[in-house]
mmCIF file of N, CA, C and O in Angstrom:
data_model
loop_
_atom_site.group_PDB
_atom_site.id
_atom_site.type_symbol
_atom_site.label_atom_id
_atom_site.label_comp_id
_atom_site.label_asym_id
_atom_site.label_seq_id
_atom_site.Cartn_x
_atom_site.Cartn_y
_atom_site.Cartn_z
ATOM 1 N N LYS A 1 -4.714 -18.474 -21.434
ATOM 2 C CA LYS A 1 -5.219 -19.787 -21.829
ATOM 3 C C LYS A 1 -6.337 -20.207 -20.869
ATOM 4 O O LYS A 1 -6.228 -20.024 -19.665
ATOM 5 N N VAL A 2 -7.368 -20.796 -21.415
ATOM 6 C CA VAL A 2 -8.483 -21.270 -20.597
ATOM 7 C C VAL A 2 -8.072 -22.588 -19.956
ATOM 8 O O VAL A 2 -7.766 -23.550 -20.634
ATOM 9 N N ARG A 3 -8.062 -22.598 -18.631
ATOM 10 C CA ARG A 3 -7.644 -23.803 -17.922
ATOM 11 C C ARG A 3 -8.807 -24.670 -17.490
ATOM 12 O O ARG A 3 -8.716 -25.866 -17.469
ATOM 13 N N ASN A 4 -9.900 -24.051 -17.122
ATOM 14 C CA ASN A 4 -11.040 -24.820 -16.643
ATOM 15 C C ASN A 4 -12.298 -24.308 -17.333
ATOM 16 O O ASN A 4 -12.895 -23.336 -16.897
ATOM 17 N N GLY A 5 -12.668 -24.972 -18.410
ATOM 18 C CA GLY A 5 -13.781 -24.524 -19.232
ATOM 19 C C GLY A 5 -15.098 -24.392 -18.497
ATOM 20 O O GLY A 5 -15.860 -23.463 -18.734
ATOM 21 N N ILE A 6 -15.382 -25.300 -17.578
ATOM 22 C CA ILE A 6 -16.652 -25.245 -16.856
ATOM 23 C C ILE A 6 -16.713 -23.986 -16.001
ATOM 24 O O ILE A 6 -17.676 -23.239 -16.064
ATOM 25 N N ASN A 7 -15.693 -23.735 -15.199
ATOM 26 C CA ASN A 7 -15.684 -22.526 -14.360
ATOM 27 C C ASN A 7 -15.593 -21.275 -15.216
ATOM 28 O O ASN A 7 -16.160 -20.248 -14.870
ATOM 29 N N PHE A 8 -14.892 -21.361 -16.305
ATOM 30 C CA PHE A 8 -14.720 -20.221 -17.199
ATOM 31 C C PHE A 8 -16.060 -19.753 -17.752
ATOM 32 O O PHE A 8 -16.320 -18.564 -17.858
ATOM 33 N N LEU A 9 -16.927 -20.691 -18.076
ATOM 34 C CA LEU A 9 -18.239 -20.377 -18.652
ATOM 35 C C LEU A 9 -19.345 -20.289 -17.604
ATOM 36 O O LEU A 9 -20.518 -20.127 -17.948
ATOM 37 N N ASN A 10 -18.985 -20.383 -16.348
ATOM 38 C CA ASN A 10 -19.957 -20.381 -15.260
ATOM 39 C C ASN A 10 -20.976 -19.248 -15.344
ATOM 40 O O ASN A 10 -22.166 -19.479 -15.110
ATOM 41 N N PRO A 11 -20.578 -18.019 -15.680
ATOM 42 C CA PRO A 11 -21.584 -16.946 -15.762
ATOM 43 C C PRO A 11 -22.703 -17.241 -16.754
ATOM 44 O O PRO A 11 -23.855 -16.865 -16.528
ATOM 45 N N LEU A 12 -22.393 -17.934 -17.830
ATOM 46 C CA LEU A 12 -23.441 -18.267 -18.798
ATOM 47 C C LEU A 12 -24.438 -19.272 -18.227
ATOM 48 O O LEU A 12 -25.637 -19.186 -18.485
ATOM 49 N N PHE A 13 -23.946 -20.223 -17.443
ATOM 50 C CA PHE A 13 -24.835 -21.192 -16.812
ATOM 51 C C PHE A 13 -25.718 -20.515 -15.765
ATOM 52 O O PHE A 13 -26.904 -20.828 -15.649
ATOM 53 N N VAL A 14 -25.141 -19.577 -15.004
ATOM 54 C CA VAL A 14 -25.933 -18.828 -14.020
ATOM 55 C C VAL A 14 -27.005 -18.003 -14.726
ATOM 56 O O VAL A 14 -28.171 -18.001 -14.320
ATOM 57 N N LEU A 15 -26.626 -17.323 -15.794
ATOM 58 C CA LEU A 15 -27.587 -16.532 -16.557
ATOM 59 C C LEU A 15 -28.739 -17.407 -17.043
ATOM 60 O O LEU A 15 -29.912 -17.037 -16.933
ATOM 61 N N ASN A 16 -28.430 -18.580 -17.549
ATOM 62 C CA ASN A 16 -29.460 -19.497 -18.021
ATOM 63 C C ASN A 16 -30.355 -19.959 -16.873
ATOM 64 O O ASN A 16 -31.581 -20.005 -17.020
ATOM 65 N N ASP A 17 -29.758 -20.294 -15.738
ATOM 66 C CA ASP A 17 -30.562 -20.725 -14.590
ATOM 67 C C ASP A 17 -31.515 -19.629 -14.139
ATOM 68 O O ASP A 17 -32.691 -19.889 -13.878
ATOM 69 N N LEU A 18 -31.018 -18.398 -14.046
ATOM 70 C CA LEU A 18 -31.870 -17.292 -13.614
ATOM 71 C C LEU A 18 -32.970 -17.011 -14.639
ATOM 72 O O LEU A 18 -34.106 -16.700 -14.276
ATOM 73 N N ARG A 19 -32.649 -17.144 -15.901
ATOM 74 C CA ARG A 19 -33.652 -16.954 -16.954
ATOM 75 C C ARG A 19 -34.738 -18.025 -16.843
ATOM 76 O O ARG A 19 -35.923 -17.736 -16.933
ATOM 77 N N GLN A 20 -34.324 -19.274 -16.623
ATOM 78 C CA GLN A 20 -35.294 -20.364 -16.541
ATOM 79 C C GLN A 20 -36.247 -20.210 -15.364
ATOM 80 O O GLN A 20 -37.449 -20.400 -15.507
ATOM 81 N N PHE A 21 -35.707 -19.867 -14.203
ATOM 82 C CA PHE A 21 -36.612 -19.797 -13.054
ATOM 83 C C PHE A 21 -37.555 -18.609 -13.159
ATOM 84 O O PHE A 21 -38.661 -18.642 -12.630
ATOM 85 N N SER A 22 -37.154 -17.564 -13.856
ATOM 86 C CA SER A 22 -38.041 -16.411 -13.946
ATOM 87 C C SER A 22 -39.044 -16.519 -15.091
ATOM 88 O O SER A 22 -40.007 -15.766 -15.125
ATOM 89 N N SER A 23 -38.835 -17.441 -16.015
ATOM 90 C CA SER A 23 -39.769 -17.533 -17.133
ATOM 91 C C SER A 23 -40.510 -18.875 -17.206
ATOM 92 O O SER A 23 -41.294 -19.085 -18.103
ATOM 93 N N HIS A 24 -40.259 -19.741 -16.253
ATOM 94 C CA HIS A 24 -40.952 -21.036 -16.221
ATOM 95 C C HIS A 24 -41.565 -21.236 -14.841
ATOM 96 O O HIS A 24 -41.045 -20.750 -13.848
ATOM 97 N N LEU A 25 -42.635 -21.964 -14.802
ATOM 98 C CA LEU A 25 -43.280 -22.248 -13.520
ATOM 99 C C LEU A 25 -42.404 -23.195 -12.709
ATOM 100 O O LEU A 25 -42.066 -24.274 -13.163
ATOM 101 N N LYS A 26 -42.043 -22.753 -11.531
ATOM 102 C CA LYS A 26 -41.212 -23.557 -10.636
ATOM 103 C C LYS A 26 -41.820 -23.511 -9.243
ATOM 104 O O LYS A 26 -42.459 -22.527 -8.862
ATOM 105 N N THR A 27 -41.596 -24.574 -8.485
ATOM 106 C CA THR A 27 -42.035 -24.560 -7.094
ATOM 107 C C THR A 27 -41.116 -23.636 -6.305
ATOM 108 O O THR A 27 -40.004 -23.307 -6.744
ATOM 109 N N ARG A 28 -41.564 -23.214 -5.151
ATOM 110 C CA ARG A 28 -40.745 -22.345 -4.287
ATOM 111 C C ARG A 28 -39.425 -23.034 -3.938
ATOM 112 O O ARG A 28 -38.373 -22.409 -3.905
ATOM 113 N N GLU A 29 -39.491 -24.332 -3.708
ATOM 114 C CA GLU A 29 -38.287 -25.118 -3.377
ATOM 115 C C GLU A 29 -37.297 -25.115 -4.545
ATOM 116 O O GLU A 29 -36.094 -24.952 -4.350
ATOM 117 N N GLU A 30 -37.793 -25.283 -5.765
ATOM 118 C CA GLU A 30 -36.920 -25.263 -6.947
ATOM 119 C C GLU A 30 -36.281 -23.888 -7.132
ATOM 120 O O GLU A 30 -35.089 -23.785 -7.452
ATOM 121 N N ILE A 31 -37.061 -22.832 -6.918
ATOM 122 C CA ILE A 31 -36.538 -21.480 -7.053
ATOM 123 C C ILE A 31 -35.433 -21.236 -6.029
ATOM 124 O O ILE A 31 -34.376 -20.691 -6.360
ATOM 125 N N GLU A 32 -35.655 -21.657 -4.789
ATOM 126 C CA GLU A 32 -34.649 -21.465 -3.744
ATOM 127 C C GLU A 32 -33.365 -22.231 -4.071
ATOM 128 O O GLU A 32 -32.260 -21.719 -3.864
ATOM 129 N N LYS A 33 -33.507 -23.431 -4.595
ATOM 130 C CA LYS A 33 -32.332 -24.232 -4.965
ATOM 131 C C LYS A 33 -31.547 -23.541 -6.089
ATOM 132 O O LYS A 33 -30.319 -23.444 -6.037
ATOM 133 N N ILE A 34 -32.246 -23.049 -7.106
ATOM 134 C CA ILE A 34 -31.604 -22.361 -8.226
ATOM 135 C C ILE A 34 -30.928 -21.080 -7.744
ATOM 136 O O ILE A 34 -29.786 -20.789 -8.104
ATOM 137 N N MET A 35 -31.623 -20.311 -6.910
ATOM 138 C CA MET A 35 -31.063 -19.060 -6.416
ATOM 139 C C MET A 35 -29.829 -19.298 -5.557
ATOM 140 O O MET A 35 -28.818 -18.606 -5.704
ATOM 141 N N SER A 36 -29.895 -20.265 -4.670
ATOM 142 C CA SER A 36 -28.748 -20.573 -3.809
ATOM 143 C C SER A 36 -27.544 -20.997 -4.638
ATOM 144 O O SER A 36 -26.432 -20.513 -4.436
ATOM 145 N N SER A 37 -27.767 -21.888 -5.577
ATOM 146 C CA SER A 37 -26.691 -22.363 -6.444
ATOM 147 C C SER A 37 -26.112 -21.229 -7.289
ATOM 148 O O SER A 37 -24.898 -21.101 -7.434
ATOM 149 N N SER A 38 -26.979 -20.402 -7.838
ATOM 150 C CA SER A 38 -26.529 -19.281 -8.668
ATOM 151 C C SER A 38 -25.681 -18.313 -7.857
ATOM 152 O O SER A 38 -24.620 -17.869 -8.317
ATOM 153 N N CYS A 39 -26.137 -17.978 -6.668
ATOM 154 C CA CYS A 39 -25.374 -17.060 -5.819
ATOM 155 C C CYS A 39 -24.008 -17.639 -5.451
ATOM 156 O O CYS A 39 -23.000 -16.930 -5.511
ATOM 157 N N GLU A 40 -23.978 -18.902 -5.087
ATOM 158 C CA GLU A 40 -22.703 -19.548 -4.748
ATOM 159 C C GLU A 40 -21.739 -19.510 -5.925
ATOM 160 O O GLU A 40 -20.557 -19.213 -5.761
ATOM 161 N N ARG A 41 -22.233 -19.805 -7.125
ATOM 162 C CA ARG A 41 -21.360 -19.814 -8.302
ATOM 163 C C ARG A 41 -20.874 -18.421 -8.678
ATOM 164 O O ARG A 41 -19.846 -18.278 -9.344
ATOM 165 N N LEU A 42 -21.591 -17.393 -8.223
ATOM 166 C CA LEU A 42 -21.152 -16.016 -8.465
ATOM 167 C C LEU A 42 -20.246 -15.506 -7.350
ATOM 168 O O LEU A 42 -19.754 -14.387 -7.406
ATOM 169 N N GLY A 43 -20.043 -16.337 -6.322
ATOM 170 C CA GLY A 43 -19.208 -15.926 -5.201
ATOM 171 C C GLY A 43 -19.964 -15.121 -4.159
ATOM 172 O O GLY A 43 -19.359 -14.444 -3.331
ATOM 173 N N LEU A 44 -21.281 -15.197 -4.193
ATOM 174 C CA LEU A 44 -22.125 -14.512 -3.213
ATOM 175 C C LEU A 44 -22.604 -15.527 -2.180
ATOM 176 O O LEU A 44 -22.541 -16.737 -2.409
ATOM 177 N N GLU A 45 -23.097 -15.030 -1.056
ATOM 178 C CA GLU A 45 -23.668 -15.940 -0.061
ATOM 179 C C GLU A 45 -24.919 -16.598 -0.636
ATOM 180 O O GLU A 45 -25.712 -15.947 -1.317
ATOM 181 N N SER A 46 -25.089 -17.876 -0.353
ATOM 182 C CA SER A 46 -26.204 -18.622 -0.947
ATOM 183 C C SER A 46 -27.570 -18.084 -0.526
ATOM 184 O O SER A 46 -28.550 -18.268 -1.242
ATOM 185 N N GLU A 47 -27.641 -17.373 0.597
ATOM 186 C CA GLU A 47 -28.918 -16.830 1.075
ATOM 187 C C GLU A 47 -29.250 -15.482 0.444
ATOM 188 O O GLU A 47 -30.331 -14.939 0.681
ATOM 189 N N ASN A 48 -28.351 -14.923 -0.337
ATOM 190 C CA ASN A 48 -28.549 -13.601 -0.927
ATOM 191 C C ASN A 48 -29.767 -13.622 -1.850
ATOM 192 O O ASN A 48 -29.894 -14.472 -2.719
ATOM 193 N N ARG A 49 -30.671 -12.664 -1.663
ATOM 194 C CA ARG A 49 -31.826 -12.530 -2.550
ATOM 195 C C ARG A 49 -31.965 -11.084 -3.037
ATOM 196 O O ARG A 49 -33.027 -10.666 -3.477
ATOM 197 N N ASN A 50 -30.877 -10.349 -2.971
ATOM 198 C CA ASN A 50 -30.847 -8.975 -3.464
ATOM 199 C C ASN A 50 -30.602 -9.049 -4.969
ATOM 200 O O ASN A 50 -29.474 -9.208 -5.419
ATOM 201 N N TYR A 51 -31.685 -8.940 -5.738
ATOM 202 C CA TYR A 51 -31.595 -9.136 -7.182
ATOM 203 C C TYR A 51 -30.682 -8.115 -7.860
ATOM 204 O O TYR A 51 -30.002 -8.437 -8.832
ATOM 205 N N VAL A 52 -30.636 -6.904 -7.343
ATOM 206 C CA VAL A 52 -29.735 -5.896 -7.914
ATOM 207 C C VAL A 52 -28.295 -6.364 -7.748
ATOM 208 O O VAL A 52 -27.515 -6.344 -8.701
ATOM 209 N N LYS A 53 -27.935 -6.814 -6.561
ATOM 210 C CA LYS A 53 -26.572 -7.297 -6.301
ATOM 211 C C LYS A 53 -26.267 -8.532 -7.147
ATOM 212 O O LYS A 53 -25.177 -8.662 -7.711
ATOM 213 N N ILE A 54 -27.215 -9.445 -7.247
ATOM 214 C CA ILE A 54 -27.009 -10.670 -8.024
ATOM 215 C C ILE A 54 -26.743 -10.329 -9.489
ATOM 216 O O ILE A 54 -25.773 -10.810 -10.083
ATOM 217 N N TYR A 55 -27.576 -9.493 -10.076
ATOM 218 C CA TYR A 55 -27.410 -9.170 -11.494
ATOM 219 C C TYR A 55 -26.206 -8.270 -11.745
ATOM 220 O O TYR A 55 -25.559 -8.380 -12.784
ATOM 221 N N GLU A 56 -25.870 -7.393 -10.806
ATOM 222 C CA GLU A 56 -24.643 -6.598 -10.955
ATOM 223 C C GLU A 56 -23.420 -7.512 -10.956
ATOM 224 O O GLU A 56 -22.500 -7.346 -11.761
ATOM 225 N N THR A 57 -23.419 -8.479 -10.052
ATOM 226 C CA THR A 57 -22.311 -9.431 -9.976
ATOM 227 C C THR A 57 -22.263 -10.298 -11.229
ATOM 228 O O THR A 57 -21.187 -10.550 -11.776
ATOM 229 N N LEU A 58 -23.425 -10.743 -11.685
ATOM 230 C CA LEU A 58 -23.479 -11.548 -12.903
ATOM 231 C C LEU A 58 -22.942 -10.764 -14.090
ATOM 232 O O LEU A 58 -22.145 -11.275 -14.879
ATOM 233 N N TYR A 59 -23.350 -9.512 -14.219
ATOM 234 C CA TYR A 59 -22.867 -8.666 -15.312
ATOM 235 C C TYR A 59 -21.344 -8.547 -15.260
ATOM 236 O O TYR A 59 -20.664 -8.675 -16.283
ATOM 237 N N LYS A 60 -20.818 -8.335 -14.068
ATOM 238 C CA LYS A 60 -19.373 -8.211 -13.890
ATOM 239 C C LYS A 60 -18.660 -9.511 -14.287
ATOM 240 O O LYS A 60 -17.638 -9.488 -14.971
ATOM 241 N N ARG A 61 -19.212 -10.657 -13.879
ATOM 242 C CA ARG A 61 -18.603 -11.957 -14.217
ATOM 243 C C ARG A 61 -18.672 -12.227 -15.726
ATOM 244 O O ARG A 61 -17.746 -12.789 -16.304
ATOM 245 N N LEU A 62 -19.781 -11.847 -16.361
ATOM 246 C CA LEU A 62 -19.888 -12.008 -17.815
ATOM 247 C C LEU A 62 -18.857 -11.135 -18.524
ATOM 248 O O LEU A 62 -18.196 -11.588 -19.476
ATOM 249 N N GLU A 63 -18.698 -9.904 -18.056
ATOM 250 C CA GLU A 63 -17.714 -9.008 -18.647
ATOM 251 C C GLU A 63 -16.301 -9.587 -18.504
ATOM 252 O O GLU A 63 -15.523 -9.590 -19.461
ATOM 253 N N GLU A 64 -15.984 -10.118 -17.323
ATOM 254 C CA GLU A 64 -14.679 -10.743 -17.094
ATOM 255 C C GLU A 64 -14.491 -11.949 -18.007
ATOM 256 O O GLU A 64 -13.411 -12.161 -18.556
ATOM 257 N N MET A 65 -15.549 -12.748 -18.164
ATOM 258 C CA MET A 65 -15.470 -13.934 -19.018
ATOM 259 C C MET A 65 -15.152 -13.540 -20.456
ATOM 260 O O MET A 65 -14.256 -14.100 -21.087
ATOM 261 N N TYR A 66 -15.869 -12.543 -20.988
ATOM 262 C CA TYR A 66 -15.629 -12.123 -22.365
ATOM 263 C C TYR A 66 -14.252 -11.480 -22.521
ATOM 264 O O TYR A 66 -13.587 -11.669 -23.541
ATOM 265 N N ASP A 67 -13.798 -10.737 -21.522
ATOM 266 C CA ASP A 67 -12.436 -10.189 -21.571
ATOM 267 C C ASP A 67 -11.407 -11.309 -21.639
ATOM 268 O O ASP A 67 -10.437 -11.231 -22.401
ATOM 269 N N ASN A 68 -11.616 -12.363 -20.852
ATOM 270 C CA ASN A 68 -10.701 -13.503 -20.870
ATOM 271 C C ASN A 68 -10.717 -14.221 -22.215
ATOM 272 O O ASN A 68 -9.681 -14.687 -22.697
ATOM 273 N N ILE A 69 -11.883 -14.321 -22.817
ATOM 274 C CA ILE A 69 -11.976 -14.938 -24.145
ATOM 275 C C ILE A 69 -11.165 -14.125 -25.147
ATOM 276 O O ILE A 69 -10.381 -14.672 -25.929
ATOM 277 N N LEU A 70 -11.337 -12.808 -25.121
ATOM 278 C CA LEU A 70 -10.592 -11.949 -26.050
ATOM 279 C C LEU A 70 -9.084 -12.054 -25.825
ATOM 280 O O LEU A 70 -8.313 -12.122 -26.784
ATOM 281 N N LYS A 71 -8.664 -12.085 -24.564
ATOM 282 C CA LYS A 71 -7.235 -12.236 -24.254
ATOM 283 C C LYS A 71 -6.715 -13.580 -24.774
ATOM 284 O O LYS A 71 -5.610 -13.657 -25.299
ATOM 285 N N SER A 72 -7.496 -14.629 -24.611
ATOM 286 C CA SER A 72 -7.087 -15.958 -25.077
ATOM 287 C C SER A 72 -6.973 -16.000 -26.592
ATOM 288 O O SER A 72 -6.076 -16.637 -27.144
ATOM 289 N N LEU A 73 -7.877 -15.318 -27.282
ATOM 290 C CA LEU A 73 -7.857 -15.325 -28.746
ATOM 291 C C LEU A 73 -6.671 -14.563 -29.315
ATOM 292 O O LEU A 73 -6.236 -14.836 -30.429
ATOM 293 N N LYS A 74 -6.116 -13.636 -28.550
ATOM 294 C CA LYS A 74 -4.949 -12.888 -29.018
ATOM 295 C C LYS A 74 -3.733 -13.793 -29.198
ATOM 296 O O LYS A 74 -2.823 -13.470 -29.946
ATOM 297 N N HIS A 75 -3.739 -14.940 -28.520
ATOM 298 C CA HIS A 75 -2.616 -15.879 -28.603
ATOM 299 C C HIS A 75 -2.786 -16.910 -29.714
ATOM 300 O O HIS A 75 -1.900 -17.714 -29.946
ATOM 301 N N VAL A 76 -3.911 -16.887 -30.403
ATOM 302 C CA VAL A 76 -4.174 -17.842 -31.471
ATOM 303 C C VAL A 76 -3.395 -17.405 -32.708
ATOM 304 O O VAL A 76 -3.510 -16.274 -33.168
ATOM 305 N N THR A 77 -2.575 -18.312 -33.227
ATOM 306 C CA THR A 77 -1.756 -17.965 -34.382
ATOM 307 C C THR A 77 -2.279 -18.532 -35.687
ATOM 308 O O THR A 77 -1.830 -18.148 -36.759
ATOM 309 N N LYS A 78 -3.202 -19.467 -35.614
ATOM 310 C CA LYS A 78 -3.794 -20.009 -36.843
ATOM 311 C C LYS A 78 -5.308 -19.991 -36.699
ATOM 312 O O LYS A 78 -5.833 -19.937 -35.597
ATOM 313 N N PRO A 79 -6.021 -20.021 -37.798
ATOM 314 C CA PRO A 79 -7.499 -19.958 -37.727
ATOM 315 C C PRO A 79 -8.084 -21.092 -36.901
ATOM 316 O O PRO A 79 -7.564 -22.201 -36.901
ATOM 317 N N ILE A 80 -9.148 -20.779 -36.196
ATOM 318 C CA ILE A 80 -9.864 -21.787 -35.420
ATOM 319 C C ILE A 80 -10.876 -22.436 -36.355
ATOM 320 O O ILE A 80 -11.711 -21.746 -36.944
ATOM 321 N N PRO A 81 -10.797 -23.772 -36.523
ATOM 322 C CA PRO A 81 -11.747 -24.430 -37.434
ATOM 323 C C PRO A 81 -13.171 -24.374 -36.881
ATOM 324 O O PRO A 81 -13.392 -24.484 -35.688
ATOM 325 N N PHE A 82 -14.117 -24.174 -37.758
ATOM 326 C CA PHE A 82 -15.521 -24.196 -37.386
ATOM 327 C C PHE A 82 -16.083 -25.555 -37.737
ATOM 328 O O PHE A 82 -15.720 -26.157 -38.755
ATOM 329 N N PHE A 83 -16.977 -26.020 -36.901
ATOM 330 C CA PHE A 83 -17.578 -27.317 -37.137
ATOM 331 C C PHE A 83 -18.770 -27.175 -38.063
ATOM 332 O O PHE A 83 -19.529 -26.227 -37.951
ATOM 333 N N THR A 84 -18.916 -28.096 -38.973
ATOM 334 C CA THR A 84 -20.068 -28.092 -39.864
ATOM 335 C C THR A 84 -20.962 -29.249 -39.512
ATOM 336 O O THR A 84 -20.510 -30.281 -39.035
ATOM 337 N N LEU A 85 -22.231 -29.062 -39.748
ATOM 338 C CA LEU A 85 -23.195 -30.136 -39.445
ATOM 339 C C LEU A 85 -23.381 -31.009 -40.648
ATOM 340 O O LEU A 85 -23.304 -30.654 -41.748
#
Protein backbone atom coordinates (compact mmCIF):
# COMPACT_ATOMS: atom_id res chain seq x y z
CA LYS A 1 0.00 0.00 0.00
CA VAL A 2 1.24 3.49 -0.82
CA ARG A 3 1.67 5.34 2.44
CA ASN A 4 3.23 8.59 1.36
CA GLY A 5 2.30 9.62 -2.16
CA ILE A 6 4.70 12.55 -2.37
CA ASN A 7 7.78 10.50 -1.43
CA PHE A 8 6.50 7.59 -3.47
CA LEU A 9 6.46 9.70 -6.64
CA ASN A 10 9.65 11.58 -5.78
CA PRO A 11 11.65 10.07 -8.69
CA LEU A 12 9.20 11.59 -11.16
CA PHE A 13 9.63 15.04 -9.64
CA VAL A 14 13.43 14.68 -9.76
CA LEU A 15 13.25 13.56 -13.39
CA ASN A 16 11.14 16.61 -14.22
CA ASP A 17 13.50 18.97 -12.39
CA LEU A 18 16.54 17.57 -14.20
CA ARG A 19 14.72 17.78 -17.53
CA GLN A 20 13.75 21.40 -16.90
CA PHE A 21 17.19 22.63 -15.97
CA SER A 22 18.80 20.94 -18.95
CA SER A 23 16.30 22.19 -21.51
CA HIS A 24 15.51 25.69 -20.23
CA LEU A 25 17.72 28.68 -19.67
CA LYS A 26 18.56 28.89 -15.99
CA THR A 27 21.04 30.93 -14.00
CA ARG A 28 23.98 29.10 -12.44
CA GLU A 29 22.38 29.67 -9.02
CA GLU A 30 19.08 28.09 -10.15
CA ILE A 31 20.91 25.10 -11.62
CA GLU A 32 22.85 24.56 -8.38
CA LYS A 33 19.65 24.76 -6.33
CA ILE A 34 17.89 22.22 -8.60
CA MET A 35 20.89 19.89 -8.61
CA SER A 36 21.33 20.02 -4.83
CA SER A 37 17.64 19.37 -4.23
CA SER A 38 17.53 16.56 -6.79
CA CYS A 39 20.55 14.82 -5.29
CA GLU A 40 19.15 15.09 -1.76
CA ARG A 41 15.81 13.62 -2.85
CA LEU A 42 17.66 10.71 -4.47
CA GLY A 43 19.59 10.08 -1.26
CA LEU A 44 22.86 11.42 -2.67
CA GLU A 45 25.05 14.15 -1.21
CA SER A 46 23.75 17.56 -2.27
CA GLU A 47 27.19 18.50 -3.69
CA ASN A 48 27.25 15.50 -6.04
CA ARG A 49 27.66 16.54 -9.69
CA ASN A 50 28.54 13.13 -11.13
CA TYR A 51 25.82 12.93 -13.77
CA VAL A 52 26.39 9.21 -14.37
CA LYS A 53 25.83 8.49 -10.66
CA ILE A 54 22.83 10.83 -10.50
CA TYR A 55 21.08 9.25 -13.49
CA GLU A 56 21.97 5.70 -12.43
CA THR A 57 20.42 6.41 -9.04
CA LEU A 58 17.40 8.06 -10.63
CA TYR A 59 16.89 5.06 -12.91
CA LYS A 60 17.08 2.74 -9.91
CA ARG A 61 14.55 4.86 -7.94
CA LEU A 62 12.16 4.95 -10.93
CA GLU A 63 12.41 1.18 -11.27
CA GLU A 64 11.68 0.77 -7.54
CA MET A 65 8.73 3.16 -7.81
CA TYR A 66 7.16 1.24 -10.70
CA ASP A 67 7.76 -2.09 -8.92
CA ASN A 68 5.95 -0.70 -5.88
CA ILE A 69 3.06 0.46 -8.06
CA LEU A 70 2.73 -3.02 -9.57
CA LYS A 71 2.86 -4.63 -6.11
CA SER A 72 0.17 -2.23 -4.87
CA LEU A 73 -2.08 -2.98 -7.84
CA LYS A 74 -1.94 -6.71 -7.11
CA HIS A 75 -4.00 -6.01 -3.98
CA VAL A 76 -6.77 -4.19 -5.87
CA THR A 77 -9.89 -6.34 -5.91
CA LYS A 78 -12.22 -4.06 -7.85
CA PRO A 79 -11.65 -1.84 -10.90
CA ILE A 80 -10.06 1.53 -10.33
CA PRO A 81 -12.43 4.24 -11.63
CA PHE A 82 -11.01 6.57 -14.25
CA PHE A 83 -11.82 10.22 -14.13
CA THR A 84 -13.52 11.83 -17.09
CA LEU A 85 -13.26 15.45 -18.05
